[in-house]
PDB file of C-alpha atoms and ligand atoms in Angstrom:
ATOM      1  CA  MET A   1      97.042  96.830 107.243  1.00 98.00           C
ATOM      2  CA  GLN A   2      96.125 100.262 108.602  1.00 99.00           C
ATOM      3  CA  VAL A   3      92.476 100.954 109.385  1.00 99.00           C
ATOM      4  CA  ALA A   4      90.642 104.263 108.922  1.00 99.00           C
ATOM      5  CA  PRO A   5      87.056 104.013 110.218  1.00 99.00           C
ATOM      6  CA  SER A   6      84.683 106.347 108.358  1.00 99.00           C
ATOM      7  CA  ILE A   7      82.716 108.511 110.779  1.00 98.00           C
ATOM      8  CA  LEU A   8      79.914 108.707 108.182  1.00 98.00           C
ATOM      9  CA  SER A   9      78.389 105.663 109.911  1.00 98.00           C
ATOM     10  CA  ALA A  10      78.799 107.116 113.428  1.00 98.00           C
ATOM     11  CA  ASP A  11      75.931 108.428 115.559  1.00 98.00           C
ATOM     12  CA  PHE A  12      76.200 112.177 114.866  1.00 98.00           C
ATOM     13  CA  GLY A  13      74.187 112.947 117.991  1.00 98.00           C
ATOM     14  CA  ILE A  14      77.216 111.871 120.032  1.00 98.00           C
ATOM     15  CA  LEU A  15      79.908 112.495 117.450  1.00 98.00           C
ATOM     16  CA  ALA A  16      82.792 113.425 119.770  1.00 98.00           C
ATOM     17  CA  GLN A  17      82.215 110.230 121.771  1.00 98.00           C
ATOM     18  CA  GLU A  18      82.076 108.157 118.572  1.00 99.00           C
ATOM     19  CA  VAL A  19      85.377 109.651 117.381  1.00 99.00           C
ATOM     20  CA  LYS A  20      87.046 109.003 120.751  1.00 98.00           C
ATOM     21  CA  ALA A  21      85.750 105.426 120.724  1.00 99.00           C
ATOM     22  CA  ILE A  22      87.455 104.489 117.437  1.00 99.00           C
ATOM     23  CA  CYS A  23      90.685 106.194 118.526  1.00 99.00           C
ATOM     24  CA  ASP A  24      90.636 104.324 121.848  1.00 98.00           C
ATOM     25  CA  GLY A  25      89.742 101.210 119.831  1.00 98.00           C
ATOM     26  CA  GLY A  26      93.110 101.381 118.094  1.00 98.00           C
ATOM     27  CA  CYS A  27      92.343 102.824 114.658  1.00 99.00           C
ATOM     28  CA  ASP A  28      95.220 104.283 112.623  1.00 99.00           C
ATOM     29  CA  LEU A  29      93.405 107.218 111.002  1.00 99.00           C
ATOM     30  CA  VAL A  30      90.007 108.911 111.258  1.00 99.00           C
ATOM     31  CA  HIS A  31      88.350 109.010 107.823  1.00 99.00           C
ATOM     32  CA  VAL A  32      86.172 112.074 107.166  1.00 99.00           C
ATOM     33  CA  ASP A  33      83.848 112.086 104.138  1.00 99.00           C
ATOM     34  CA  VAL A  34      83.158 115.584 102.819  1.00 99.00           C
ATOM     35  CA  MET A  35      80.306 115.670 100.269  1.00 98.00           C
ATOM     36  CA  ASP A  36      78.934 118.813  98.652  1.00 98.00           C
ATOM     37  CA  GLY A  37      75.646 117.657  97.072  1.00 98.00           C
ATOM     38  CA  HIS A  38      77.076 118.377  93.590  1.00 98.00           C
ATOM     39  CA  PHE A  39      79.881 115.927  92.851  1.00 98.00           C
ATOM     40  CA  VAL A  40      77.903 113.274  94.738  1.00 98.00           C
ATOM     41  CA  PRO A  41      74.165 113.144  95.535  1.00 98.00           C
ATOM     42  CA  ASN A  42      74.677 113.588  99.267  1.00 98.00           C
ATOM     43  CA  LEU A  43      75.727 116.338 101.655  1.00 98.00           C
ATOM     44  CA  THR A  44      77.744 115.829 104.832  1.00 98.00           C
ATOM     45  CA  ILE A  45      79.851 118.099 107.000  1.00 98.00           C
ATOM     46  CA  GLY A  46      81.952 121.244 106.750  1.00 98.00           C
ATOM     47  CA  PRO A  47      84.846 122.730 108.714  1.00 98.00           C
ATOM     48  CA  VAL A  48      82.761 123.626 111.797  1.00 98.00           C
ATOM     49  CA  VAL A  49      81.852 120.003 112.491  1.00 98.00           C
ATOM     50  CA  VAL A  50      85.191 118.636 111.296  1.00 98.00           C
ATOM     51  CA  SER A  51      87.013 120.930 113.731  1.00 98.00           C
ATOM     52  CA  ALA A  52      84.998 119.290 116.556  1.00 98.00           C
ATOM     53  CA  VAL A  53      86.060 115.909 115.133  1.00 98.00           C
ATOM     54  CA  ALA A  54      89.695 117.048 115.077  1.00 98.00           C
ATOM     55  CA  LYS A  55      89.423 118.134 118.721  1.00 98.00           C
ATOM     56  CA  ALA A  56      88.033 114.756 119.807  1.00 98.00           C
ATOM     57  CA  ALA A  57      90.455 112.682 117.707  1.00 99.00           C
ATOM     58  CA  THR A  58      93.731 111.343 119.059  1.00 98.00           C
ATOM     59  CA  LYS A  59      94.607 109.890 115.635  1.00 98.00           C
ATOM     60  CA  PRO A  60      95.346 111.827 112.428  1.00 99.00           C
ATOM     61  CA  LEU A  61      92.529 112.859 110.090  1.00 99.00           C
ATOM     62  CA  ASP A  62      92.162 111.453 106.580  1.00 99.00           C
ATOM     63  CA  ILE A  63      89.906 113.872 104.687  1.00 99.00           C
ATOM     64  CA  HIS A  64      88.182 112.480 101.575  1.00 99.00           C
ATOM     65  CA  LEU A  65      86.801 115.290  99.432  1.00 99.00           C
ATOM     66  CA  MET A  66      83.837 114.391  97.204  1.00 99.00           C
ATOM     67  CA  VAL A  67      83.209 117.897  95.926  1.00 98.00           C
ATOM     68  CA  GLU A  68      83.343 120.265  93.004  1.00 98.00           C
ATOM     69  CA  ASN A  69      85.854 123.104  93.371  1.00 98.00           C
ATOM     70  CA  ASN A  70      88.500 121.102  95.241  1.00 98.00           C
ATOM     71  CA  SER A  71      90.890 123.997  95.782  1.00 98.00           C
ATOM     72  CA  PHE A  72      88.269 125.964  97.755  1.00 98.00           C
ATOM     73  CA  PHE A  73      87.672 122.960 100.045  1.00 98.00           C
ATOM     74  CA  VAL A  74      91.412 122.400 100.546  1.00 98.00           C
ATOM     75  CA  ASP A  75      91.621 125.982 101.865  1.00 98.00           C
ATOM     76  CA  LEU A  76      88.671 125.325 104.202  1.00 98.00           C
ATOM     77  CA  PHE A  77      90.096 122.156 105.759  1.00 98.00           C
ATOM     78  CA  ALA A  78      93.859 122.818 105.729  1.00 98.00           C
ATOM     79  CA  PRO A  79      93.773 124.798 109.029  1.00 98.00           C
ATOM     80  CA  LEU A  80      92.557 121.618 110.792  1.00 98.00           C
ATOM     81  CA  ASN A  81      95.930 119.965 110.081  1.00 98.00           C
ATOM     82  CA  PRO A  82      94.753 116.674 108.600  1.00 98.00           C
ATOM     83  CA  LYS A  83      97.372 114.089 107.715  1.00 99.00           C
ATOM     84  CA  TYR A  84      95.856 113.438 104.268  1.00 99.00           C
ATOM     85  CA  ILE A  85      93.566 115.334 101.938  1.00 99.00           C
ATOM     86  CA  SER A  86      92.377 113.345  98.934  1.00 99.00           C
ATOM     87  CA  PHE A  87      90.477 114.684  95.936  1.00 99.00           C
ATOM     88  CA  HIS A  88      88.802 112.930  93.010  1.00 99.00           C
ATOM     89  CA  ILE A  89      90.737 112.901  89.748  1.00 98.00           C
ATOM     90  CA  GLU A  90      87.416 112.876  87.856  1.00 98.00           C
ATOM     91  CA  GLU A  91      86.647 116.362  89.191  1.00 97.00           C
ATOM     92  CA  GLU A  92      89.987 118.128  88.813  1.00 98.00           C
ATOM     93  CA  LYS A  93      91.349 119.864  85.704  1.00 98.00           C
ATOM     94  CA  HIS A  94      94.750 120.598  87.257  1.00 98.00           C
ATOM     95  CA  PRO A  95      95.593 117.708  89.577  1.00 98.00           C
ATOM     96  CA  HIS A  96      99.335 118.328  89.507  1.00 98.00           C
ATOM     97  CA  ARG A  97      98.893 121.932  90.625  1.00 98.00           C
ATOM     98  CA  LEU A  98      96.492 120.938  93.420  1.00 99.00           C
ATOM     99  CA  ILE A  99      98.891 118.251  94.671  1.00 99.00           C
ATOM    100  CA  GLN A 100     101.600 120.909  95.005  1.00 98.00           C
ATOM    101  CA  LYS A 101      99.205 123.221  96.827  1.00 98.00           C
ATOM    102  CA  ILE A 102      98.265 120.518  99.373  1.00 99.00           C
ATOM    103  CA  ARG A 103     101.951 119.640  99.879  1.00 98.00           C
ATOM    104  CA  ASP A 104     102.876 123.318 100.362  1.00 98.00           C
ATOM    105  CA  LEU A 105     100.241 123.493 103.123  1.00 98.00           C
ATOM    106  CA  GLY A 106     102.136 120.741 104.980  1.00 98.00           C
ATOM    107  CA  ILE A 107      99.531 118.032 104.231  1.00 99.00           C
ATOM    108  CA  SER A 108     100.065 114.689 102.487  1.00 99.00           C
ATOM    109  CA  PRO A 109      98.394 114.817  99.063  1.00 99.00           C
ATOM    110  CA  ALA A 110      96.243 111.911  97.871  1.00 99.00           C
ATOM    111  CA  ILE A 111      94.105 111.258  94.797  1.00 98.00           C
ATOM    112  CA  THR A 112      90.892 109.241  94.717  1.00 99.00           C
ATOM    113  CA  LEU A 113      89.738 107.127  91.761  1.00 98.00           C
ATOM    114  CA  ASN A 114      86.122 106.119  91.162  1.00 98.00           C
ATOM    115  CA  PRO A 115      85.393 102.467  90.296  1.00 98.00           C
ATOM    116  CA  HIS A 116      85.554 103.167  86.525  1.00 98.00           C
ATOM    117  CA  THR A 117      88.850 105.092  86.511  1.00 98.00           C
ATOM    118  CA  PRO A 118      91.920 103.027  85.568  1.00 97.00           C
ATOM    119  CA  PRO A 119      95.022 103.438  87.761  1.00 98.00           C
ATOM    120  CA  GLU A 120      97.016 104.277  84.621  1.00 97.00           C
ATOM    121  CA  ALA A 121      95.195 107.652  84.589  1.00 97.00           C
ATOM    122  CA  ILE A 122      97.483 108.841  87.396  1.00 98.00           C
ATOM    123  CA  GLU A 123     100.713 107.083  86.429  1.00 97.00           C
ATOM    124  CA  PHE A 124     102.569 110.377  85.947  1.00 97.00           C
ATOM    125  CA  LEU A 125     101.297 111.831  89.224  1.00 98.00           C
ATOM    126  CA  ILE A 126     102.500 108.941  91.385  1.00 98.00           C
ATOM    127  CA  ASP A 127     105.899 110.514  92.117  1.00 98.00           C
ATOM    128  CA  ASP A 128     104.165 113.476  93.782  1.00 98.00           C
ATOM    129  CA  LEU A 129     101.539 111.582  95.786  1.00 98.00           C
ATOM    130  CA  ASP A 130     101.677 110.047  99.267  1.00 99.00           C
ATOM    131  CA  MET A 131      98.539 107.948  98.772  1.00 99.00           C
ATOM    132  CA  VAL A 132      96.013 106.815  96.172  1.00 99.00           C
ATOM    133  CA  LEU A 133      92.481 106.047  97.322  1.00 99.00           C
ATOM    134  CA  LEU A 134      90.642 103.459  95.229  1.00 99.00           C
ATOM    135  CA  MET A 135      86.864 103.532  95.618  1.00 99.00           C
ATOM    136  CA  SER A 136      85.287 100.105  95.983  1.00 99.00           C
ATOM    137  CA  VAL A 137      81.785 101.616  95.922  1.00 98.00           C
ATOM    138  CA  ASN A 138      80.311 104.574  94.066  1.00 98.00           C
ATOM    139  CA  PRO A 139      80.998 107.567  96.311  1.00 98.00           C
ATOM    140  CA  GLY A 140      78.112 109.154  98.174  1.00 98.00           C
ATOM    141  CA  PHE A 141      76.855 106.750 100.822  1.00 98.00           C
ATOM    142  CA  GLY A 142      77.982 104.354 103.521  1.00 98.00           C
ATOM    143  CA  GLY A 143      76.781 100.764 103.716  1.00 98.00           C
ATOM    144  CA  GLN A 144      77.035  99.879 100.014  1.00 98.00           C
ATOM    145  CA  LYS A 145      78.170  96.615  98.481  1.00 98.00           C
ATOM    146  CA  PHE A 146      81.864  96.056  97.733  1.00 98.00           C
ATOM    147  CA  ILE A 147      82.751  96.229  93.992  1.00 98.00           C
ATOM    148  CA  PRO A 148      85.371  93.502  93.506  1.00 98.00           C
ATOM    149  CA  ASN A 149      87.115  95.082  90.474  1.00 98.00           C
ATOM    150  CA  VAL A 150      89.079  97.089  93.065  1.00 98.00           C
ATOM    151  CA  LEU A 151      91.304  94.045  93.573  1.00 98.00           C
ATOM    152  CA  GLU A 152      92.549  94.123  89.973  1.00 98.00           C
ATOM    153  CA  ARG A 153      92.861  97.918  90.124  1.00 98.00           C
ATOM    154  CA  ALA A 154      94.928  97.713  93.307  1.00 98.00           C
ATOM    155  CA  PHE A 155      97.168  95.114  91.738  1.00 98.00           C
ATOM    156  CA  ARG A 156      97.745  97.286  88.645  1.00 98.00           C
ATOM    157  CA  LEU A 157      98.328 100.369  90.789  1.00 98.00           C
ATOM    158  CA  LYS A 158     100.871  98.466  92.874  1.00 98.00           C
ATOM    159  CA  GLU A 159     102.741  97.561  89.675  1.00 98.00           C
ATOM    160  CA  ILE A 160     102.910 101.232  88.688  1.00 98.00           C
ATOM    161  CA  ILE A 161     104.088 102.244  92.190  1.00 98.00           C
ATOM    162  CA  THR A 162     106.798  99.570  92.141  1.00 98.00           C
ATOM    163  CA  LYS A 163     107.898 100.437  88.598  1.00 98.00           C
ATOM    164  CA  ARG A 164     108.281 104.081  89.587  1.00 98.00           C
ATOM    165  CA  ASN A 165     110.101 103.186  92.792  1.00 98.00           C
ATOM    166  CA  SER A 166     107.563 105.199  94.775  1.00 98.00           C
ATOM    167  CA  SER A 167     106.518 104.845  98.419  1.00 98.00           C
ATOM    168  CA  CYS A 168     102.937 105.924  97.658  1.00 98.00           C
ATOM    169  CA  LEU A 169     100.370 104.009  99.742  1.00 99.00           C
ATOM    170  CA  ILE A 170      97.172 102.365  98.459  1.00 99.00           C
ATOM    171  CA  GLU A 171      93.923 102.945 100.361  1.00 99.00           C
ATOM    172  CA  VAL A 172      90.597 101.265  99.553  1.00 99.00           C
ATOM    173  CA  ASP A 173      87.224 102.732 100.561  1.00 99.00           C
ATOM    174  CA  GLY A 174      83.765 101.150 100.520  1.00 98.00           C
ATOM    175  CA  GLY A 175      82.175  97.879 101.613  1.00 98.00           C
ATOM    176  CA  VAL A 176      85.287  96.674 103.432  1.00 99.00           C
ATOM    177  CA  ASN A 177      84.759  93.987 106.071  1.00 98.00           C
ATOM    178  CA  ASP A 178      86.342  90.875 107.596  1.00 98.00           C
ATOM    179  CA  LYS A 179      85.315  88.805 104.522  1.00 98.00           C
ATOM    180  CA  ASN A 180      87.252  90.780 101.895  1.00 98.00           C
ATOM    181  CA  ILE A 181      90.171  92.059 103.987  1.00 98.00           C
ATOM    182  CA  GLN A 182      92.519  89.175 103.127  1.00 98.00           C
ATOM    183  CA  ALA A 183      91.963  89.638  99.374  1.00 98.00           C
ATOM    184  CA  LEU A 184      92.705  93.351  99.780  1.00 98.00           C
ATOM    185  CA  LYS A 185      95.897  92.563 101.662  1.00 98.00           C
ATOM    186  CA  ASP A 186      96.930  90.104  98.927  1.00 98.00           C
ATOM    187  CA  ALA A 187      96.302  92.790  96.281  1.00 98.00           C
ATOM    188  CA  GLY A 188      98.839  95.101  97.971  1.00 98.00           C
ATOM    189  CA  VAL A 189      96.490  97.452  99.815  1.00 98.00           C
ATOM    190  CA  ASP A 190      98.043  99.388 102.753  1.00 99.00           C
ATOM    191  CA  ILE A 191      95.044 101.172 104.319  1.00 99.00           C
ATOM    192  CA  VAL A 192      91.332 100.338 104.392  1.00 99.00           C
ATOM    193  CA  VAL A 193      88.406 102.615 105.174  1.00 99.00           C
ATOM    194  CA  ALA A 194      85.515 100.920 106.951  1.00 99.00           C
ATOM    195  CA  GLY A 195      82.357 102.707 108.033  1.00 98.00           C
ATOM    196  CA  SER A 196      79.350 100.441 108.520  1.00 98.00           C
ATOM    197  CA  TYR A 197      81.494  97.431 109.402  1.00 98.00           C
ATOM    198  CA  VAL A 198      83.217  99.203 112.322  1.00 99.00           C
ATOM    199  CA  TYR A 199      80.284 101.283 113.590  1.00 98.00           C
ATOM    200  CA  GLY A 200      77.871  98.378 113.082  1.00 98.00           C
ATOM    201  CA  ASN A 201      79.897  96.153 115.420  1.00 98.00           C
ATOM    202  CA  ASP A 202      79.198  95.980 119.176  1.00 98.00           C
ATOM    203  CA  SER A 203      82.916  96.343 119.800  1.00 98.00           C
ATOM    204  CA  TYR A 204      84.625  98.950 117.611  1.00 98.00           C
ATOM    205  CA  ALA A 205      87.991  97.705 118.912  1.00 98.00           C
ATOM    206  CA  ASP A 206      87.281  94.106 117.830  1.00 98.00           C
ATOM    207  CA  ALA A 207      86.113  95.237 114.393  1.00 98.00           C
ATOM    208  CA  ILE A 208      89.216  97.398 113.905  1.00 99.00           C
ATOM    209  CA  LYS A 209      91.500  94.589 115.082  1.00 98.00           C
ATOM    210  CA  SER A 210      89.895  92.106 112.679  1.00 98.00           C
ATOM    211  CA  LEU A 211      90.998  94.322 109.767  1.00 99.00           C
ATOM    212  CA  GLN A 212      94.553  95.026 111.011  1.00 98.00           C
ATOM    213  CA  ILE A 213      95.993  91.876 109.438  1.00 98.00           C
TER     214      ILE A 213
HETATM  215  C1  LIG B   1      81.496 106.599 100.483  1.00 59.51           C
HETATM  216  C2  LIG B   1      82.514 107.000 101.504  1.00 59.51           C
HETATM  217  C3  LIG B   1      82.994 105.919 102.387  1.00 59.51           C
HETATM  218  C4  LIG B   1      81.919 105.254 103.205  1.00 59.51           C
HETATM  219  C5  LIG B   1      82.411 103.918 103.639  1.00 59.51           C
HETATM  220  O1  LIG B   1      81.289 107.662  99.622  1.00 59.51           O
HETATM  221  O2  LIG B   1      83.649 107.515 100.848  1.00 59.51           O
HETATM  222  O3  LIG B   1      84.054 106.372 103.212  1.00 59.51           O
HETATM  223  O4  LIG B   1      81.538 105.988 104.325  1.00 59.51           O
HETATM  224  O5  LIG B   1      81.364 103.256 104.292  1.00 59.51           O
HETATM  225  P1  LIG B   1      81.218 101.675 104.249  1.00 59.51           P
HETATM  226  O6  LIG B   1      82.443 101.084 104.868  1.00 59.51           O
HETATM  227  O7  LIG B   1      79.972 101.437 105.024  1.00 59.51           O
HETATM  228  O8  LIG B   1      81.094 101.279 102.795  1.00 59.51           O
HETATM  229 ZN1  LIG B   2      85.467 107.948 102.057  1.00 59.51          ZN
END
């Protein structure tokens, strides 16, 4: 299991240090939550702050867009060379076109599904995606309670990925901790995002290790 700590739960007063600490702690990716105050009722960070994060990080960035006007935000963040950019299917009229655009920029395209969106909604996009991000909370805030229907959704998504002979990875985001990690592994999940669990632990390295099962 790969682990992508979400910096949303970091101390933003010492952000560079907090980013270095998870990288030194052995994380696989650095998860960056971009919220615009429109698609979700919260507002986070833009390219100025994320470029400071990129400078401090020794692991690749995983940018999770929770915004309206995805294409505009892809243009803003592409110069920072993230490994992944994911966008919400619920907010995109032309997902296939946007996937191609992200790929053409040299970035791995990913799509995010809210807790109500069935994995079948993206069955015919799977061949073009490197990752699907399943939300296990309603997007907008860290520290929320895990919604267990993600286990069934991951299982159904895995079936679609296998059927299509794809190497697309499954990432789960929200409320992940050492109590639900085994169930996520059993459901076929490849990457977990964990914000409050990692940054709420005295040892970030121990918390990260406890999820890398
Ligand atoms: C929620 C964000 C998550 C969040 C995860 O909208 O996408 O990445 O920060 O935080 P925890 O692990 O605390 O649920
Ligand atoms: Zn996220």
